[in-house]
CSV table of C-alpha atoms in Angstrom, one decimal:
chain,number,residue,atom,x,y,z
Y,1,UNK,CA,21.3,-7.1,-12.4
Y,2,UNK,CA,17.7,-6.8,-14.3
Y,3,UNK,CA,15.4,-4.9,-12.2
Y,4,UNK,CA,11.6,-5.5,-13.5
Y,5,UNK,CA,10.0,-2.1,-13.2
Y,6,UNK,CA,5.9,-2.9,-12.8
Y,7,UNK,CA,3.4,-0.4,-14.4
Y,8,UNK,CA,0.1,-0.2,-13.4
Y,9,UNK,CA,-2.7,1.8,-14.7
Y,10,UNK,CA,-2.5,5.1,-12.8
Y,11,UNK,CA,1.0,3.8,-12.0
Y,12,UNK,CA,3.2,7.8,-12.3
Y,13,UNK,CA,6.7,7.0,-10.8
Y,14,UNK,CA,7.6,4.3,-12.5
Y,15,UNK,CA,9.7,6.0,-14.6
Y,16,UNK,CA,11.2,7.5,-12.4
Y,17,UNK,CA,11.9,4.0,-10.3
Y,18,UNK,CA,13.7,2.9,-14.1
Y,19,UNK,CA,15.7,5.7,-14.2
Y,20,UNK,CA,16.6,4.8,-10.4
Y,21,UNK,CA,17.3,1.6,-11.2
Y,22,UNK,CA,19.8,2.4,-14.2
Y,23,UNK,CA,21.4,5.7,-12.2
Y,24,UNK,CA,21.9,1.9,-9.2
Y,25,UNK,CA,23.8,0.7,-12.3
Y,26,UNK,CA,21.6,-1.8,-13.5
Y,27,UNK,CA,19.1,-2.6,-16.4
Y,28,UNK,CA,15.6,-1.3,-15.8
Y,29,UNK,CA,13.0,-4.1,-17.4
Y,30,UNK,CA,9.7,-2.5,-18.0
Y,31,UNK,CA,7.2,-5.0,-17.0
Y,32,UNK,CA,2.9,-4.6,-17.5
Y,33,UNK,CA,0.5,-5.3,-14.7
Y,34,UNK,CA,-1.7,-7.7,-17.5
Y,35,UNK,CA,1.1,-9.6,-18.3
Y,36,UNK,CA,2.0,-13.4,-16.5
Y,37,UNK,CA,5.7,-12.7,-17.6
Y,38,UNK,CA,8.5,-11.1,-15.4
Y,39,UNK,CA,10.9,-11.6,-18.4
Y,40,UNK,CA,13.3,-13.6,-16.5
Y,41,UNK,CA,14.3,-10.1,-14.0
Y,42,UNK,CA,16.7,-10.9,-10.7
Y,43,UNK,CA,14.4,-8.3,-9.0
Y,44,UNK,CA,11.0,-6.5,-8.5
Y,45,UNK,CA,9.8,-2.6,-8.0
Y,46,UNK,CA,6.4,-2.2,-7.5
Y,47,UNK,CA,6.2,1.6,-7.7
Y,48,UNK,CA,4.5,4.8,-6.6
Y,49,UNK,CA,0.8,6.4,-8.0
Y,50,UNK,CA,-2.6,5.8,-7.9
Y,51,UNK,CA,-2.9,2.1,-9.4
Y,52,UNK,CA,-6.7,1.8,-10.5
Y,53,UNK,CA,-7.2,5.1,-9.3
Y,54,UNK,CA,-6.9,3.9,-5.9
Y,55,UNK,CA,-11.0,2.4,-6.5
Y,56,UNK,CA,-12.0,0.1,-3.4
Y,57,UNK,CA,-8.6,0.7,-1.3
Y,58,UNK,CA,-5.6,1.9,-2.0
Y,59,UNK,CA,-3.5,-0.9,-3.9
Y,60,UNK,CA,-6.5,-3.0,-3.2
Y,61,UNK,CA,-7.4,-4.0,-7.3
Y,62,UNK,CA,-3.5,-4.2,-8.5
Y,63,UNK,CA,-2.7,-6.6,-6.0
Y,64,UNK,CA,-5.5,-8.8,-7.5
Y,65,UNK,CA,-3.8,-7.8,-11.2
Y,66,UNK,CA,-2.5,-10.6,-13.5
Y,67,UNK,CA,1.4,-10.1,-12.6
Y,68,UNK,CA,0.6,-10.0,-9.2
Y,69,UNK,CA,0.5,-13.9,-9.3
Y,70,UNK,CA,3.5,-14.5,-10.6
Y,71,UNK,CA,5.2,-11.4,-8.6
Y,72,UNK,CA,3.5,-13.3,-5.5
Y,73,UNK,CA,5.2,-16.6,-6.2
Y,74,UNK,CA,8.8,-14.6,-7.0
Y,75,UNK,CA,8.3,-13.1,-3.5
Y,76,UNK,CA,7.8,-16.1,-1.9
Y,77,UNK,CA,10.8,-17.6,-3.7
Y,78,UNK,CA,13.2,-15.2,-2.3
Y,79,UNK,CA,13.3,-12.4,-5.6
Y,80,UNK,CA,14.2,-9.1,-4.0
Y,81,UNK,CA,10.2,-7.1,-4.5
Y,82,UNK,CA,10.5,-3.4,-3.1
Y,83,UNK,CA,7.2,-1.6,-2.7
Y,84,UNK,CA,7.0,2.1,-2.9
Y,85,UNK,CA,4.1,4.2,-1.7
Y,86,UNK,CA,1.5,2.5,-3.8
Y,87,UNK,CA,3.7,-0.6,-4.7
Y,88,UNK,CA,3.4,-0.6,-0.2
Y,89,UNK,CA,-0.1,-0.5,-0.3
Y,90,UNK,CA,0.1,-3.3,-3.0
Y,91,UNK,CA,2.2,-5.5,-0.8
Y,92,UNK,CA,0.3,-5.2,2.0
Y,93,UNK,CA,-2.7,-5.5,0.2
Y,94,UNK,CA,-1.1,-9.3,-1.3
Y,95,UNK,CA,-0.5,-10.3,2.3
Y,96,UNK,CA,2.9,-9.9,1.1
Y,97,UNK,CA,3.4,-7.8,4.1
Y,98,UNK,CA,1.7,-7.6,7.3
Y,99,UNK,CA,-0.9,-4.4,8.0
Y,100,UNK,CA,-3.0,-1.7,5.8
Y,101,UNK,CA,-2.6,1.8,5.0
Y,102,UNK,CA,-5.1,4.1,5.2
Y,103,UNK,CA,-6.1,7.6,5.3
Y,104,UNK,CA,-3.8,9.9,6.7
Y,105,UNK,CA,-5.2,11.1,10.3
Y,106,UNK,CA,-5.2,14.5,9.3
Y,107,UNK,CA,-7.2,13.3,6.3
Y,108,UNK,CA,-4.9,15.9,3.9
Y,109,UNK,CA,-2.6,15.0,1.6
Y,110,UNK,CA,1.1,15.2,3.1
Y,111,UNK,CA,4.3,15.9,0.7
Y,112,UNK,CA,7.5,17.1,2.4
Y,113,UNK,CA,10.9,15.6,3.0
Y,114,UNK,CA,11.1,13.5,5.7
Y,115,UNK,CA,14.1,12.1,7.4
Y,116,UNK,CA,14.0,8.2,7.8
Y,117,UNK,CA,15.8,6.1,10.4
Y,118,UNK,CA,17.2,2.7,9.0
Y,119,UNK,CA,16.1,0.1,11.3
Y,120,UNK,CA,17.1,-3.3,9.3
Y,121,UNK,CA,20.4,-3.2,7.1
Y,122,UNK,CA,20.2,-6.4,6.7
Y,123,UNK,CA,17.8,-6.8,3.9
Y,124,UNK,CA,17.8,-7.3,0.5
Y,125,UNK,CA,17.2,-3.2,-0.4
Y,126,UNK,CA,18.8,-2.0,2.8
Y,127,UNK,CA,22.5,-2.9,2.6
Y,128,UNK,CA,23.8,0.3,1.5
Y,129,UNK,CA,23.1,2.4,4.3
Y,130,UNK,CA,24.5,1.7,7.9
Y,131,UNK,CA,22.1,0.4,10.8
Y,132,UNK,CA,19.9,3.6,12.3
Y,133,UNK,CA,21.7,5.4,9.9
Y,134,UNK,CA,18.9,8.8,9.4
Y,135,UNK,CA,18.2,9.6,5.7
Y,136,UNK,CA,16.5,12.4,4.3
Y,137,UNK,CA,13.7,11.2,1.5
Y,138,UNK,CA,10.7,13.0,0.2
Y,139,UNK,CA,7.1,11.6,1.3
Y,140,UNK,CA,3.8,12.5,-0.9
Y,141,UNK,CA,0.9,10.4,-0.3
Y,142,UNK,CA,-2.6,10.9,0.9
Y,143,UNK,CA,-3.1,7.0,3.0
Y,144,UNK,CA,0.4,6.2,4.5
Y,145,UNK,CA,-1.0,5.7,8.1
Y,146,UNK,CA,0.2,2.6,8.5
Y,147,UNK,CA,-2.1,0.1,11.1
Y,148,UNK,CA,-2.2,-3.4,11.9
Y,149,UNK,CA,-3.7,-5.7,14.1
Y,150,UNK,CA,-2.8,-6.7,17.6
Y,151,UNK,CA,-1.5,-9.8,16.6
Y,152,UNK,CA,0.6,-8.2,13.5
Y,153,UNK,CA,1.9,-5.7,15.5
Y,154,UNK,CA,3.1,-8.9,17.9
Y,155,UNK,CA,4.5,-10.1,15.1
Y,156,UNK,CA,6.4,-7.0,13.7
Y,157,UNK,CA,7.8,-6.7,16.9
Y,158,UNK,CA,9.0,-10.4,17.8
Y,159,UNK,CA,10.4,-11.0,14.1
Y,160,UNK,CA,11.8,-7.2,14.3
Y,161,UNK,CA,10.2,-6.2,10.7
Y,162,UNK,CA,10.3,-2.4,11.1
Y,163,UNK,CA,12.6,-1.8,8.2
Y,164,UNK,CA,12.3,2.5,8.4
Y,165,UNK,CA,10.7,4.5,10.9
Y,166,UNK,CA,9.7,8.5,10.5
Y,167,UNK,CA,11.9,10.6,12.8
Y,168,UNK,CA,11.0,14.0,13.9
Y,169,UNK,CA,7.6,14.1,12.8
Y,170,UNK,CA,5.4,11.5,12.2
Y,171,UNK,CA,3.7,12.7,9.1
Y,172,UNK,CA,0.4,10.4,8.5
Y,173,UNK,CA,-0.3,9.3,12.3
Y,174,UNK,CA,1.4,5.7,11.8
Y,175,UNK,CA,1.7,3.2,14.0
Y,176,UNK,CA,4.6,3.5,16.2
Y,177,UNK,CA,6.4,5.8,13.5
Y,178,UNK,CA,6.4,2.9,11.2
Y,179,UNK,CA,7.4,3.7,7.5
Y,180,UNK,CA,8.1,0.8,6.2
Y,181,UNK,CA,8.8,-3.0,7.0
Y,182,UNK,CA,10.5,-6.2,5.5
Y,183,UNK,CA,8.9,-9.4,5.5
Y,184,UNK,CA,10.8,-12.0,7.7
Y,185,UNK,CA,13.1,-13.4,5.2
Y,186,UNK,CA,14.4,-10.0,4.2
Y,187,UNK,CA,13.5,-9.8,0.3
Y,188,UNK,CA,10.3,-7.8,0.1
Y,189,UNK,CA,10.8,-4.7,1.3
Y,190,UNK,CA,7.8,-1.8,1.4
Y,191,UNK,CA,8.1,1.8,2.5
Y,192,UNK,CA,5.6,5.3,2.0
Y,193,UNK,CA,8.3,7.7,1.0
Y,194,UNK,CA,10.5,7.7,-2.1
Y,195,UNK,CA,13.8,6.5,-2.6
Y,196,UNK,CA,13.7,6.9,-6.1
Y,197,UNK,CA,13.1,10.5,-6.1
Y,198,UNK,CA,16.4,11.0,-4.2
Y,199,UNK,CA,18.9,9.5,-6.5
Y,200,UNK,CA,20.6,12.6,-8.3
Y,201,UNK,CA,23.0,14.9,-7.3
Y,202,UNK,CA,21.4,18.5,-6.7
Y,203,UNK,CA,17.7,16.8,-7.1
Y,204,UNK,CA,16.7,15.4,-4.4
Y,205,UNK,CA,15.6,17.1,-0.5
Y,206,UNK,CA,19.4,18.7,0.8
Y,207,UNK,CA,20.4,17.1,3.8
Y,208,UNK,CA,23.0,19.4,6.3
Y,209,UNK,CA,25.2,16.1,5.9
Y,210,UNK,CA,25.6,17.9,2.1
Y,211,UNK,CA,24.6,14.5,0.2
Y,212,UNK,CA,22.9,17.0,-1.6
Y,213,UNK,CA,19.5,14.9,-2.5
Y,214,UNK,CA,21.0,10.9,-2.9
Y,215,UNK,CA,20.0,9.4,0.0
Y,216,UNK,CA,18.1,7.2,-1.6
Y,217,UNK,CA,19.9,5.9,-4.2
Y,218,UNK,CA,21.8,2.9,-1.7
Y,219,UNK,CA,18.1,1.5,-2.2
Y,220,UNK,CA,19.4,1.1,-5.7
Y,221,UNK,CA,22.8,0.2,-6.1
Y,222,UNK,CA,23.4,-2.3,-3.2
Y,223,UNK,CA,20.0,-5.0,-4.0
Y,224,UNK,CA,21.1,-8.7,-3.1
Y,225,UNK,CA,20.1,-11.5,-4.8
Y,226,UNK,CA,20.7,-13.8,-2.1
Y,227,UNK,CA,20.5,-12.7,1.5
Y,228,UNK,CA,21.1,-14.8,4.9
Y,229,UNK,CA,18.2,-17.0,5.3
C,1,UNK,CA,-32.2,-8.3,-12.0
C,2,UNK,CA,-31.4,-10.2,-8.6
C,3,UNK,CA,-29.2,-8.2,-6.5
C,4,UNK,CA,-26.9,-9.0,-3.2
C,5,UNK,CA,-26.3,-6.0,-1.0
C,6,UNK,CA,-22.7,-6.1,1.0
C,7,UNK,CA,-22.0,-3.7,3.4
C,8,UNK,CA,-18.4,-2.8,5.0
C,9,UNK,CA,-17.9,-1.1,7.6
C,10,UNK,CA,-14.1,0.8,8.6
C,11,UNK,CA,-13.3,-1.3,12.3
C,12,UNK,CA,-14.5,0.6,15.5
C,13,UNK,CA,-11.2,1.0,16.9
C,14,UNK,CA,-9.8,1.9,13.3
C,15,UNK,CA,-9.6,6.1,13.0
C,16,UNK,CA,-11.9,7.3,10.4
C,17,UNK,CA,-10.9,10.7,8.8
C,18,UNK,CA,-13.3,10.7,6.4
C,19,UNK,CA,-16.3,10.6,8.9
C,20,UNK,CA,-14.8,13.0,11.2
C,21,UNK,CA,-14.6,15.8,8.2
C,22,UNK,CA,-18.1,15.2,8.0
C,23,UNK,CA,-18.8,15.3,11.3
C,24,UNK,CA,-16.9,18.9,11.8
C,25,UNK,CA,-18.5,20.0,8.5
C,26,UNK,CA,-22.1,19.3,10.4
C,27,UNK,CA,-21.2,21.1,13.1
C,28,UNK,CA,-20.1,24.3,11.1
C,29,UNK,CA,-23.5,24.2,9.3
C,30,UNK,CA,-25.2,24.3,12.7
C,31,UNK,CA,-26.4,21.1,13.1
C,32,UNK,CA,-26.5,20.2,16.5
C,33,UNK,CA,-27.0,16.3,18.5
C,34,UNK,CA,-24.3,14.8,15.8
C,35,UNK,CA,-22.0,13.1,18.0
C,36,UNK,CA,-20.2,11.2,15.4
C,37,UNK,CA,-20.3,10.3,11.9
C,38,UNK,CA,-18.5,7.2,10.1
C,39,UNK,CA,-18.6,6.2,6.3
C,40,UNK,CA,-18.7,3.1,5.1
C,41,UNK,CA,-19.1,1.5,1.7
C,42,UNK,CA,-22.3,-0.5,0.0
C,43,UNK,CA,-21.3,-2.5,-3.2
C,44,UNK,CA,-24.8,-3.6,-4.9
C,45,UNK,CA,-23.7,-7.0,-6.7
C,46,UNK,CA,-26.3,-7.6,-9.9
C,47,UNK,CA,-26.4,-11.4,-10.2
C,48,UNK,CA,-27.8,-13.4,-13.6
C,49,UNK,CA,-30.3,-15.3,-11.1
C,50,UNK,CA,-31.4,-15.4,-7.8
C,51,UNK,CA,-28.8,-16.6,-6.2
C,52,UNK,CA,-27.9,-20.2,-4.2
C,53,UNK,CA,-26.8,-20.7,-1.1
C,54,UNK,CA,-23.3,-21.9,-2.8
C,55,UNK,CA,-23.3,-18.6,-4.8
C,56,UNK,CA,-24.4,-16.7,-1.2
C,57,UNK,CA,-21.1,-18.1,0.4
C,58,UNK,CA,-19.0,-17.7,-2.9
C,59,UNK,CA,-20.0,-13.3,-2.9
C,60,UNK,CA,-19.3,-13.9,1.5
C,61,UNK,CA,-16.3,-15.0,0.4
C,62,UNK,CA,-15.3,-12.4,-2.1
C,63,UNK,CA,-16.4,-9.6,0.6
C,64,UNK,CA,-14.0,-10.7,3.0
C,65,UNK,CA,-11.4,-11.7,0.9
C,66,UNK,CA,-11.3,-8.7,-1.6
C,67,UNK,CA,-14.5,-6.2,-1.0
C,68,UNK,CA,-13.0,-5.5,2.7
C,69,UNK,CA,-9.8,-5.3,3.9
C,70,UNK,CA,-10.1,-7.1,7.5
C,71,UNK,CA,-6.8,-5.5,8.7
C,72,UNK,CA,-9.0,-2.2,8.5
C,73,UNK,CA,-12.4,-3.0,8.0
C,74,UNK,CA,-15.5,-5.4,8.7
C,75,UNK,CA,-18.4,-6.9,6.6
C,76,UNK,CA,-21.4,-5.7,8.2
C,77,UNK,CA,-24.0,-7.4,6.3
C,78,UNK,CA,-24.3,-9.6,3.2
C,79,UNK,CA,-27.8,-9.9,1.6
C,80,UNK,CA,-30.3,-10.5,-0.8
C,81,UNK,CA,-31.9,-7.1,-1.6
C,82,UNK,CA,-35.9,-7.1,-1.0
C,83,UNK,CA,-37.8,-6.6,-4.4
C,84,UNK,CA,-38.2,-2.6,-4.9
C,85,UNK,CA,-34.3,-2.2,-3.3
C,86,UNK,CA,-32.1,-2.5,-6.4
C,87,UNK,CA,-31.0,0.5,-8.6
C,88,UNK,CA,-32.8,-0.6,-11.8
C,89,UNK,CA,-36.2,0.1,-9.4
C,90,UNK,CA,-35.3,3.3,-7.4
C-alpha cells in the first residue's frame, strides 16, 4: 500500500509516521500541505507537531491548508486518514471528526506513556489489535482535553465512535477518558498519543506483557482499504 | 484604515486553564476581590474601505466559521471600530 505522509509547517513527527509506515511494510509518500495532489496514495497520515505554530487553535489554520481540500474529499470517499496529535486536532478542526481539543486542565504540558484501551477493532487503523485489547503508547501534547457538545457527545455514544480511551489515568481531563474516535464509517481515525513512536523493538514505552515498545505498530501494518460499510 | 473588531470568547461551560493561571497568579501577588478571570481573543480586521453590510456578514461569517471554533468557543461581538480605536491611532 502507499501511505501519503502530510507535512505541515511546524509539522515534527512526520518522519517519524514514514518511517512507521515503511517499518508497517508499506511505501511512505511524502505529501506537502500547499499541494492539491495526494499522488494517487491508498491512505492518509496527518501527523503529530505544532502545524502553524498552533496560531488561532490548535490545527485550526492546517485544516483550512490547500491539501486539506482534497484530503477532505478522500475522507469522505472512504481513503483510510489517521490523525495523530496534531493531525487530531486537524480532523476535528475539518469537521472531519466530531469535538475540539483544547488546553490540557492542568494547563501543563503532559508527556508519559499511557496505556490505551481499544474500543473499536473494527476500523480501518484498528484491525490489528483485539477488541479492549490495553496498549501501552507514549502521549506528549499540551491541548489533548478532548470536549464536545451535548449533542456530539449523543452522537459519539449512539454511533459508538470512541475508538481508544485513556486507562488508569486520564492525563489531559478528557471527556469521558476519550483518546480518540473514528468517524462512523470507520476510515478516519484520530487519536492524542502516538502510535508511531511505538513501532521498534527496544524503542518504544516497555510494557510487563514484554512487547518491548511495539504496541503501536498494528496501527501500521494492518490499514484496510475497504472496510464494512 | 477601516477596521472591524471580532471578539471570541472560550464557552461558559467550557474549562478555561489559561484564565484560571491568571487568576491564581493574582491571588499570589495579593490582589484581593478577583473572583475569576477568563481570556479571550480580539482579531482587529483592517479592511481596504469601510465596509458593507454584505462585507459585515461575509467577516460574521468568517468568525464563526474559522476565527472561533463553536465546539469550544463563542463570538461575542462583531463591529466596526469607532474612529480613534484602530492600532494605526493608539
Amino acid at each position: 500500500m502507499r501511505i501519503g505522509v502530510v507535512t505541515f509547517p511546524g509539522t515534527l513527527d512526520d518522519r517519524d509516521a514514514q518511517r512507521a509506515v515503511r517499518f508497517g511494510g508499506h511505501e511512505a509518500v511524502a505529501l506537502w500541505h500547499g499541494e492539491h495532489d495526494l499522488q494517487g496514495v491508498d491512505a492518509l497520515v496527518l501527523p503529530g507537531g505544532f502545524s502553524y505554530g498552533d496560531y488561532l487553535r490548535s490545527g485550526a489554520i492546517a485544516a483550512n491548508s490547500p491539501i486539506m481540500t482534497e484530503v477532505v474529499a478522500a475522507a469522505e470517499a472512504g481513503m483510510p486518514v489517521l490523525g495523530i496529535c496534531n493531525g487530531f486536532q486537524m480532523l476535528t478542526e475539518a469537521r472531519l471528526l466530531p469535538g475540539a481539543l483544547t488546553r490540557n486542565d492542568s494547563g501543563l504540558f503532559v508527556r508519559r506513556d499511557q496505556l490505551l484501551k481499544v474500543e473499536r477493532n473494527d476500523t480501518a487503523w484498528t484491525s490489528g489489535y483485539s477488541t479492549d485489547e490495553v496498549i501501552t503508547i507514549p502521549l506528549k501534547n499540551g491541548e489533548g482535553r478532548f470536549v464536545a457538545t451535548a449533542d456530539q457527545l449523543k452522537q459519539i455514544e449512539d454511533e459508538n465512535l470512541v475508538a481508544f480511551r485513556y486507562v488508569d489515568v486520564n492525563p489531559n481531563g478528557s471527556t469521558d477518558d476519550i483518546a480518540g474516535l473514528t468517524n462512523a464509517r470507520g476510515n478516519v481515525v484520530g487519536l492524542m498519543p502516538h502510535p508511531e513512536h511505538a513501532v521498534e523493538l527496544g524503542f518504544g514505552p516497555s510494557t510487563d506483557r514484554l512487547r518491548d515498545g511495539l504496541d503501536g505498530l498494528p496501527m501500521f501494518t494492518k490499514v484496510l482499504e475497504q472496510i464494512a460499510a | 484604515m477601516p477596521l472591524v473588531i471580532i471578539e471570541v470568547m472560550p464557552k461558559p461551560e467550557i474549562l478555561d486553564p489559561q484564565g484560571k493561571a491568571i487568576t491564581a497568579s493574582l491571588a499570589r501577588k495579593g490582589h484581593e476581590g478577583i473572583a475569576g478571570v477568563r481570556m479571550g481573543k480580539r482579531f482587529e480586521i483592517e479592511l481596504d474601505e469601510q465596509p458593507t453590510e454584505a462585507k459585515l456578514a461575509e467577516l460574521r461569517t468568517i468568525a464563526e466559521d474559522m476565527l472561533a471554533n463553536s465546539v469550544i468557543e463563542d463570538v461575542v461581538d462583531v463591529r466596526v471600530a469607532e474612529h480613534g480605536e484602530s492600532w494605526d491611532a493608539r
